mmCIF file of C-alpha atoms in Angstrom:
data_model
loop_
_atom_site.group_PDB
_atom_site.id
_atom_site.type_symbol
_atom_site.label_atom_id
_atom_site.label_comp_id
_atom_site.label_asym_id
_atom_site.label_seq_id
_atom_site.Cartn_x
_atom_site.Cartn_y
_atom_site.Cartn_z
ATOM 1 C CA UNK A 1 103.603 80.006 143.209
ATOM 2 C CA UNK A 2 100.544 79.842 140.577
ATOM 3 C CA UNK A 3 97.598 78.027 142.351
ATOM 4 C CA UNK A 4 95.824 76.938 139.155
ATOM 5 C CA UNK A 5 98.096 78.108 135.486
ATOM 6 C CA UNK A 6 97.128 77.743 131.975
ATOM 7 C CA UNK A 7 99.026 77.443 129.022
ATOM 8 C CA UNK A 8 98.648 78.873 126.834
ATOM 9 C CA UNK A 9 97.017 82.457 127.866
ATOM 10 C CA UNK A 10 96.213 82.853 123.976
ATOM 11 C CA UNK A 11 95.615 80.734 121.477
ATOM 12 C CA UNK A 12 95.351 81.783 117.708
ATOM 13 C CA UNK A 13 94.575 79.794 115.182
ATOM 14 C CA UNK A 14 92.524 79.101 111.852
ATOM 15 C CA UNK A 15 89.166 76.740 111.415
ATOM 16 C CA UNK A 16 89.509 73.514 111.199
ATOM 17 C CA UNK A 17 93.005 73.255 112.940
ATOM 18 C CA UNK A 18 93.536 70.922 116.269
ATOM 19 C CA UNK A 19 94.584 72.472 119.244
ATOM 20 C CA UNK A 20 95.468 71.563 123.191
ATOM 21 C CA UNK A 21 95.246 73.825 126.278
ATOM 22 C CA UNK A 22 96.794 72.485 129.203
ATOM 23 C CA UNK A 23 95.724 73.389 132.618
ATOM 24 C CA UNK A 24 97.569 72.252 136.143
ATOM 25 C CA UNK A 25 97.086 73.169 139.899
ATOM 26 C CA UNK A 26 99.503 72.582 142.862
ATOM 27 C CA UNK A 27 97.245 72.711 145.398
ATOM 28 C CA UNK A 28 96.278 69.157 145.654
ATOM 29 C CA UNK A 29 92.962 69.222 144.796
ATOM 30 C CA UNK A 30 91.600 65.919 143.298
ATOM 31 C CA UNK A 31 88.346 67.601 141.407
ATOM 32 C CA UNK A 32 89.321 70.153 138.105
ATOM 33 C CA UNK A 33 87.182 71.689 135.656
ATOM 34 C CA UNK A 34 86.641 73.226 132.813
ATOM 35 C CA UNK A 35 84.320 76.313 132.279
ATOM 36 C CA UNK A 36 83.867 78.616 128.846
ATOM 37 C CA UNK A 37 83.149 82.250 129.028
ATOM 38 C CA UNK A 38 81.446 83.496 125.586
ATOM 39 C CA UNK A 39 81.451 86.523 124.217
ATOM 40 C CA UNK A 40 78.053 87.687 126.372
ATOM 41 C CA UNK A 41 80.272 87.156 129.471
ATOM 42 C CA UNK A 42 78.431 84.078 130.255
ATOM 43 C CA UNK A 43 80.217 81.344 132.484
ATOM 44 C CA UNK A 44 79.637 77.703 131.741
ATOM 45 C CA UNK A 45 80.784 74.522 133.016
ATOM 46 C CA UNK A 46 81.675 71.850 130.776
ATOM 47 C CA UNK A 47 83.643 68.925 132.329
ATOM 48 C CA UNK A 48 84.539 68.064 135.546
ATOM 49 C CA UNK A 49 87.151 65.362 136.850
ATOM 50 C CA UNK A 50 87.910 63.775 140.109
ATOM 51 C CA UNK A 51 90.371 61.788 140.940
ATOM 52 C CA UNK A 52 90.962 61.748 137.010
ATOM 53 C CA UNK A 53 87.456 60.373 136.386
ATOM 54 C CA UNK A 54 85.186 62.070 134.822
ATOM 55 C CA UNK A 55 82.189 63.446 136.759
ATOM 56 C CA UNK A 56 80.219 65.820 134.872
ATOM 57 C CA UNK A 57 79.868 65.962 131.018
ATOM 58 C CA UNK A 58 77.538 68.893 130.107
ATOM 59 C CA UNK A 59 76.394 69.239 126.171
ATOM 60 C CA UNK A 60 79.252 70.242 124.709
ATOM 61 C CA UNK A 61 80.265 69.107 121.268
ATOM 62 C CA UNK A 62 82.546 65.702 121.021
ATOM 63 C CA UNK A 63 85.157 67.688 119.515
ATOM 64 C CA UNK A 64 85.944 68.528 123.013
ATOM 65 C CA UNK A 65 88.019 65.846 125.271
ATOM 66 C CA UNK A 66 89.684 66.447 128.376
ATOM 67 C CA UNK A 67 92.252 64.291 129.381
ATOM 68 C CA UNK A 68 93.498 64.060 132.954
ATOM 69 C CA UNK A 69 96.967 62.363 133.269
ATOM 70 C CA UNK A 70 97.091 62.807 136.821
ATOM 71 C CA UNK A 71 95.262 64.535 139.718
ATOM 72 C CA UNK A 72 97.631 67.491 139.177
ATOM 73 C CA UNK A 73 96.431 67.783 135.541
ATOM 74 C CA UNK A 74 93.328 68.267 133.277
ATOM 75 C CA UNK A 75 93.890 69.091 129.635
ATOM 76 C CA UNK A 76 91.207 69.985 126.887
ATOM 77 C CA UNK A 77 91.939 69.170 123.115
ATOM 78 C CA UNK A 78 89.313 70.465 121.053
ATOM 79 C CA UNK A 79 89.522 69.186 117.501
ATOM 80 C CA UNK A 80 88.000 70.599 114.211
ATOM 81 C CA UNK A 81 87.928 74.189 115.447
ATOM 82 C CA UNK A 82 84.835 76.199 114.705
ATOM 83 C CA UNK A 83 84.470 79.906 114.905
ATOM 84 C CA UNK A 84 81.676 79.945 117.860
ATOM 85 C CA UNK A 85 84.402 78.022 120.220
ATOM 86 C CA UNK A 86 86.157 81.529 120.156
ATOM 87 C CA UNK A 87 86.067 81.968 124.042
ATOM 88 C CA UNK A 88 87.843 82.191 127.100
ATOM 89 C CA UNK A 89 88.407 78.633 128.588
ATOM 90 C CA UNK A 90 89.180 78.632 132.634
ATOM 91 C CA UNK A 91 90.233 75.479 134.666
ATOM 92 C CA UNK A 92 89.572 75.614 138.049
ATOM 93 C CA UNK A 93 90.129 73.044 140.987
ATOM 94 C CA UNK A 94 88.752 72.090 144.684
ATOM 95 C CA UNK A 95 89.065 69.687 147.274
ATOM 96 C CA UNK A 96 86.039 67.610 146.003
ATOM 97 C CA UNK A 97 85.009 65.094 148.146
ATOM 98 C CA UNK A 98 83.494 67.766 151.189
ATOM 99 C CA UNK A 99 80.895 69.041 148.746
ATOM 100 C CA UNK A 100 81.584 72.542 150.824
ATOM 101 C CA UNK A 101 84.841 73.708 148.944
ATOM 102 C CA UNK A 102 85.840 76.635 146.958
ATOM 103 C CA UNK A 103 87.259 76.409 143.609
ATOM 104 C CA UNK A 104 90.368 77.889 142.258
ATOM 105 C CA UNK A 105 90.053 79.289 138.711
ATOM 106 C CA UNK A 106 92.926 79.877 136.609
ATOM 107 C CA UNK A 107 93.675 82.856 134.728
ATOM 108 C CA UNK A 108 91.911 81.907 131.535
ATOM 109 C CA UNK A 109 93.150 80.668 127.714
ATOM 110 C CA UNK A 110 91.818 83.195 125.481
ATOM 111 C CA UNK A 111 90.979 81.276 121.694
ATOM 112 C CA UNK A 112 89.974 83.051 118.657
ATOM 113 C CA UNK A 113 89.534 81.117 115.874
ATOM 114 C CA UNK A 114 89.997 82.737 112.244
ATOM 115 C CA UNK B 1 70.519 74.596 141.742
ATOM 116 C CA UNK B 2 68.551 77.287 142.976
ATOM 117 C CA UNK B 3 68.085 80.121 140.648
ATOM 118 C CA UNK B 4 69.356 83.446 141.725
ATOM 119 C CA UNK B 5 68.588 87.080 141.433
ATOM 120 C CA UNK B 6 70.909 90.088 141.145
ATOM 121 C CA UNK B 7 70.385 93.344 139.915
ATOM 122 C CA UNK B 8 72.583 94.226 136.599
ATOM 123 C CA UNK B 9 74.857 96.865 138.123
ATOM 124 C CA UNK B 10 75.318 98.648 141.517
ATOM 125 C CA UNK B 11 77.666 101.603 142.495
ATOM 126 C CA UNK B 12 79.546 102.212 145.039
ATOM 127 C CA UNK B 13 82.029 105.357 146.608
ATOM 128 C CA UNK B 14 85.373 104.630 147.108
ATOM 129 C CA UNK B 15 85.608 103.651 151.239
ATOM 130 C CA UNK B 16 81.730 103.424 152.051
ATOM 131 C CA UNK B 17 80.586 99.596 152.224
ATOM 132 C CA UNK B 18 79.009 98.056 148.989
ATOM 133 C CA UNK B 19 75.930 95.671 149.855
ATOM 134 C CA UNK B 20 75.075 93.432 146.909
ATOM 135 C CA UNK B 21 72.077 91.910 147.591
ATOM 136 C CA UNK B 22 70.947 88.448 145.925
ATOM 137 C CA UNK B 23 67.371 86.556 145.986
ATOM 138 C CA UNK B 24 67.126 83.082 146.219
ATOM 139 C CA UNK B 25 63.880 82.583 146.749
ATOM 140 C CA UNK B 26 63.394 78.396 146.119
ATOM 141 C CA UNK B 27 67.047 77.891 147.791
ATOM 142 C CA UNK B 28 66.636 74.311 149.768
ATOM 143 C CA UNK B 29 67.746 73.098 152.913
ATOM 144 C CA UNK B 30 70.598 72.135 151.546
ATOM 145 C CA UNK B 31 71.953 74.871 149.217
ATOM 146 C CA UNK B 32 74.931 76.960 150.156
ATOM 147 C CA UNK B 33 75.186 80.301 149.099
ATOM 148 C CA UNK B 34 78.214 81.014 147.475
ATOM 149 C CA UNK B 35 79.698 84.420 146.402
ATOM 150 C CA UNK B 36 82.397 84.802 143.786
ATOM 151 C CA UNK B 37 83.860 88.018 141.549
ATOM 152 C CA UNK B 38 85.730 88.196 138.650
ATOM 153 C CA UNK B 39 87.603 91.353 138.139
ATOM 154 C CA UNK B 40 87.692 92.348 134.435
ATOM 155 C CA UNK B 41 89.967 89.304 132.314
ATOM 156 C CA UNK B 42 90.728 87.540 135.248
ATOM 157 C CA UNK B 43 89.463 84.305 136.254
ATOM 158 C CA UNK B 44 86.553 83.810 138.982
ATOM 159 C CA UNK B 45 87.673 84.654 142.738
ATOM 160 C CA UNK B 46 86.252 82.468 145.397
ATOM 161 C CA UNK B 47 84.885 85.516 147.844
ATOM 162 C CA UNK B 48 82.942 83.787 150.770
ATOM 163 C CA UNK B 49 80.122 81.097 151.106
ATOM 164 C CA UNK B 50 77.382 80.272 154.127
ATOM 165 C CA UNK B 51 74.496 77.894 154.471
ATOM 166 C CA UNK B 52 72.286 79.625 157.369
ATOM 167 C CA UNK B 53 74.012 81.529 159.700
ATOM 168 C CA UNK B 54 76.321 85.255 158.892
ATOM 169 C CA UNK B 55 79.402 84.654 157.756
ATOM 170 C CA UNK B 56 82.463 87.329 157.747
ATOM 171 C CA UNK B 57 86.320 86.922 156.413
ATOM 172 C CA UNK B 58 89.223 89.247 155.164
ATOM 173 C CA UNK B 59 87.113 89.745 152.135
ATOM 174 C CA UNK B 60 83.959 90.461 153.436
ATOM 175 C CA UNK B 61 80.487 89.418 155.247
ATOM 176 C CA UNK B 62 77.571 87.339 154.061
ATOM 177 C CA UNK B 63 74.097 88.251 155.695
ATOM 178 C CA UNK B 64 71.835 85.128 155.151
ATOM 179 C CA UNK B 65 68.095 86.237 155.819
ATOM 180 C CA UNK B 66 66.018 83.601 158.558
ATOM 181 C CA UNK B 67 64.303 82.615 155.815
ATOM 182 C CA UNK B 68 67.183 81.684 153.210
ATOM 183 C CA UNK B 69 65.763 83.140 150.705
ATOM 184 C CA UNK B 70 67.871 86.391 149.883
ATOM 185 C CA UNK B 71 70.884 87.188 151.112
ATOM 186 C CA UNK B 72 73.800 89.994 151.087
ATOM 187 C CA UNK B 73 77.553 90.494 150.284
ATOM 188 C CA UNK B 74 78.819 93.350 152.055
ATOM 189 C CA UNK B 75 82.296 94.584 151.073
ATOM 190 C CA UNK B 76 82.985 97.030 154.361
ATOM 191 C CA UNK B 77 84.999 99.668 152.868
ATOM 192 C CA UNK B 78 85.248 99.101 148.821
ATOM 193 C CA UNK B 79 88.518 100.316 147.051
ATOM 194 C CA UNK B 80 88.592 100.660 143.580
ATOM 195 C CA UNK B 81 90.187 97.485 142.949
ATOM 196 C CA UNK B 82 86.875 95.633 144.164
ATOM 197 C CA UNK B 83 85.469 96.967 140.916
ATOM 198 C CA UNK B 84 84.084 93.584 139.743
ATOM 199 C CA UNK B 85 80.848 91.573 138.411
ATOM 200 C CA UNK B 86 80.022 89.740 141.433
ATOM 201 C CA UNK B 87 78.350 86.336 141.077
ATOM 202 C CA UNK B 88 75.481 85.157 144.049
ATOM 203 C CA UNK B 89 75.245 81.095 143.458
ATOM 204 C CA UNK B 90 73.492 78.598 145.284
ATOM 205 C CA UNK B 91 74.757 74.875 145.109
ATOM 206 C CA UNK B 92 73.929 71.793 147.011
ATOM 207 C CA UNK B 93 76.738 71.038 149.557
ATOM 208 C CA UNK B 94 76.797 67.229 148.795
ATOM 209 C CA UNK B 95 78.442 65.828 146.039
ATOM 210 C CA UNK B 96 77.033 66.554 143.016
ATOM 211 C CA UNK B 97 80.189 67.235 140.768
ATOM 212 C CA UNK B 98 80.450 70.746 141.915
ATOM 213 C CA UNK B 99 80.130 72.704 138.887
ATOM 214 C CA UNK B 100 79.356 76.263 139.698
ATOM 215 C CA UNK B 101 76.092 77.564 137.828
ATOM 216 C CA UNK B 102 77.377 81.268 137.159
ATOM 217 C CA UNK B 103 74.178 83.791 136.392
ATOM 218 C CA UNK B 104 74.739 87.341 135.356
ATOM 219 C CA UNK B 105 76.407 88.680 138.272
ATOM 220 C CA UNK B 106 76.201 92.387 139.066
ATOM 221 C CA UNK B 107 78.578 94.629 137.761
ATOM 222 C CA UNK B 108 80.019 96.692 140.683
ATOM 223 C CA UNK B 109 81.582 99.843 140.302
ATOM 224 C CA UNK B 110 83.570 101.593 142.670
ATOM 225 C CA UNK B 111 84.346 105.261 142.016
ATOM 226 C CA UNK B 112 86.968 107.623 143.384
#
């Protein structure tokens, strides 16, 4: 069984278009993120939930929500699509609260905007 | 976070032991080193963490220097599937949201 998935592993689409990538683990973790890779290779976080709250907010543009329906879950919508938020998005998750944890990264939603 | 030092790229020979070695000069008391890798596409691979003392798994060791302030991953006998950027990142252990602070990384190579 997947430990952390994404859906979907690309994403395609034009500027200016609305799009959701959903993200869910099954390890019962209660802390997710989200991180962006750019095209320099460089790893950023951006949001961070636990226990569906969120946690950590780092400048990113308010065209980007993430919505956490349940522990299980974290989504990002990003609205408006721009051509510099052509990335590769990766969720991860840990168990939060020991502040000594691992995280698990999922494979990664490639986006390219046109 | 404590910033971190790596060198850009390393090589290694398939079956001899890669040391990747990380400085972390103005780590605190209560940073934890962490190691992770991510193998080309993939997402990030937890690989090992410590906070003072050596640390070994399946995956490999962690030798913290006395003085915390550099430190090495040691993979004992690389394959060529451990071809990898390797990330050295320190992090305070209590809760402070957790986000991982990813620098550069060095690019690992293992030949045949």
């Amino acid at each position: 069984d997947t430990a952390v998935s994404q859906t979907p592993k690309y994403l395609v689409t034009q500027m200016g278009n609305d799009k959701s990538i959903k993200c869910e683990q099954n390890l019962g973790h209660d802390t997710m993120y989200w991180y962006k890779q750019d095209s320099k290779k460089f790893l950023k976080i951006m949001f961070s939930y636990n226990n569906k709250e969120l946690i950590i907010n780092e400048t990113v543009p308010n065209r980007f929500s993430p919505k956490s329906p349940d522990k299980a879950h974290l989504n990002l919508h990003i609205n408006s699509l721009e051509l510099g938020d052509s990335a590769v998005y990766f969720c991860a998750s840990s168990h939060g609260t020991s502040g000594n944890s691992e995280q698990f990264f999922g494979p990664g939603t490639r986006l390219t905007v046109l | 976070d404590a910033k971190t030092t790596q060198p850009t790229s390393m090589d290694c020979a398939e079956g001899r032991a890669a040391n990747l070695p990380c400085n972390h000069s103005t780590i605190s008391g209560n940073e934890y080193v962490y190691w992770y890798r991510q193998i080309h596409s993939q997402g990030p691979q937890y690989i090992i963490h410590g906070l003072k003392n050596n640390e070994t798994n399946e995956m490999a060791s962690l030798i913290i220097t006395e003085d915390r302030k550099s430190s090495t991953l040691i993979l004992p006998h690389a394959t060529l599937r451990d071809t990898a950027v390797y990330y050295c990142i320190v992090r305070v252990g209590s809760y402070s949201g957790y986000a991982l602070n990813f620098g550069k990384g060095t690019s690992l190579l293992v030949t045949p």
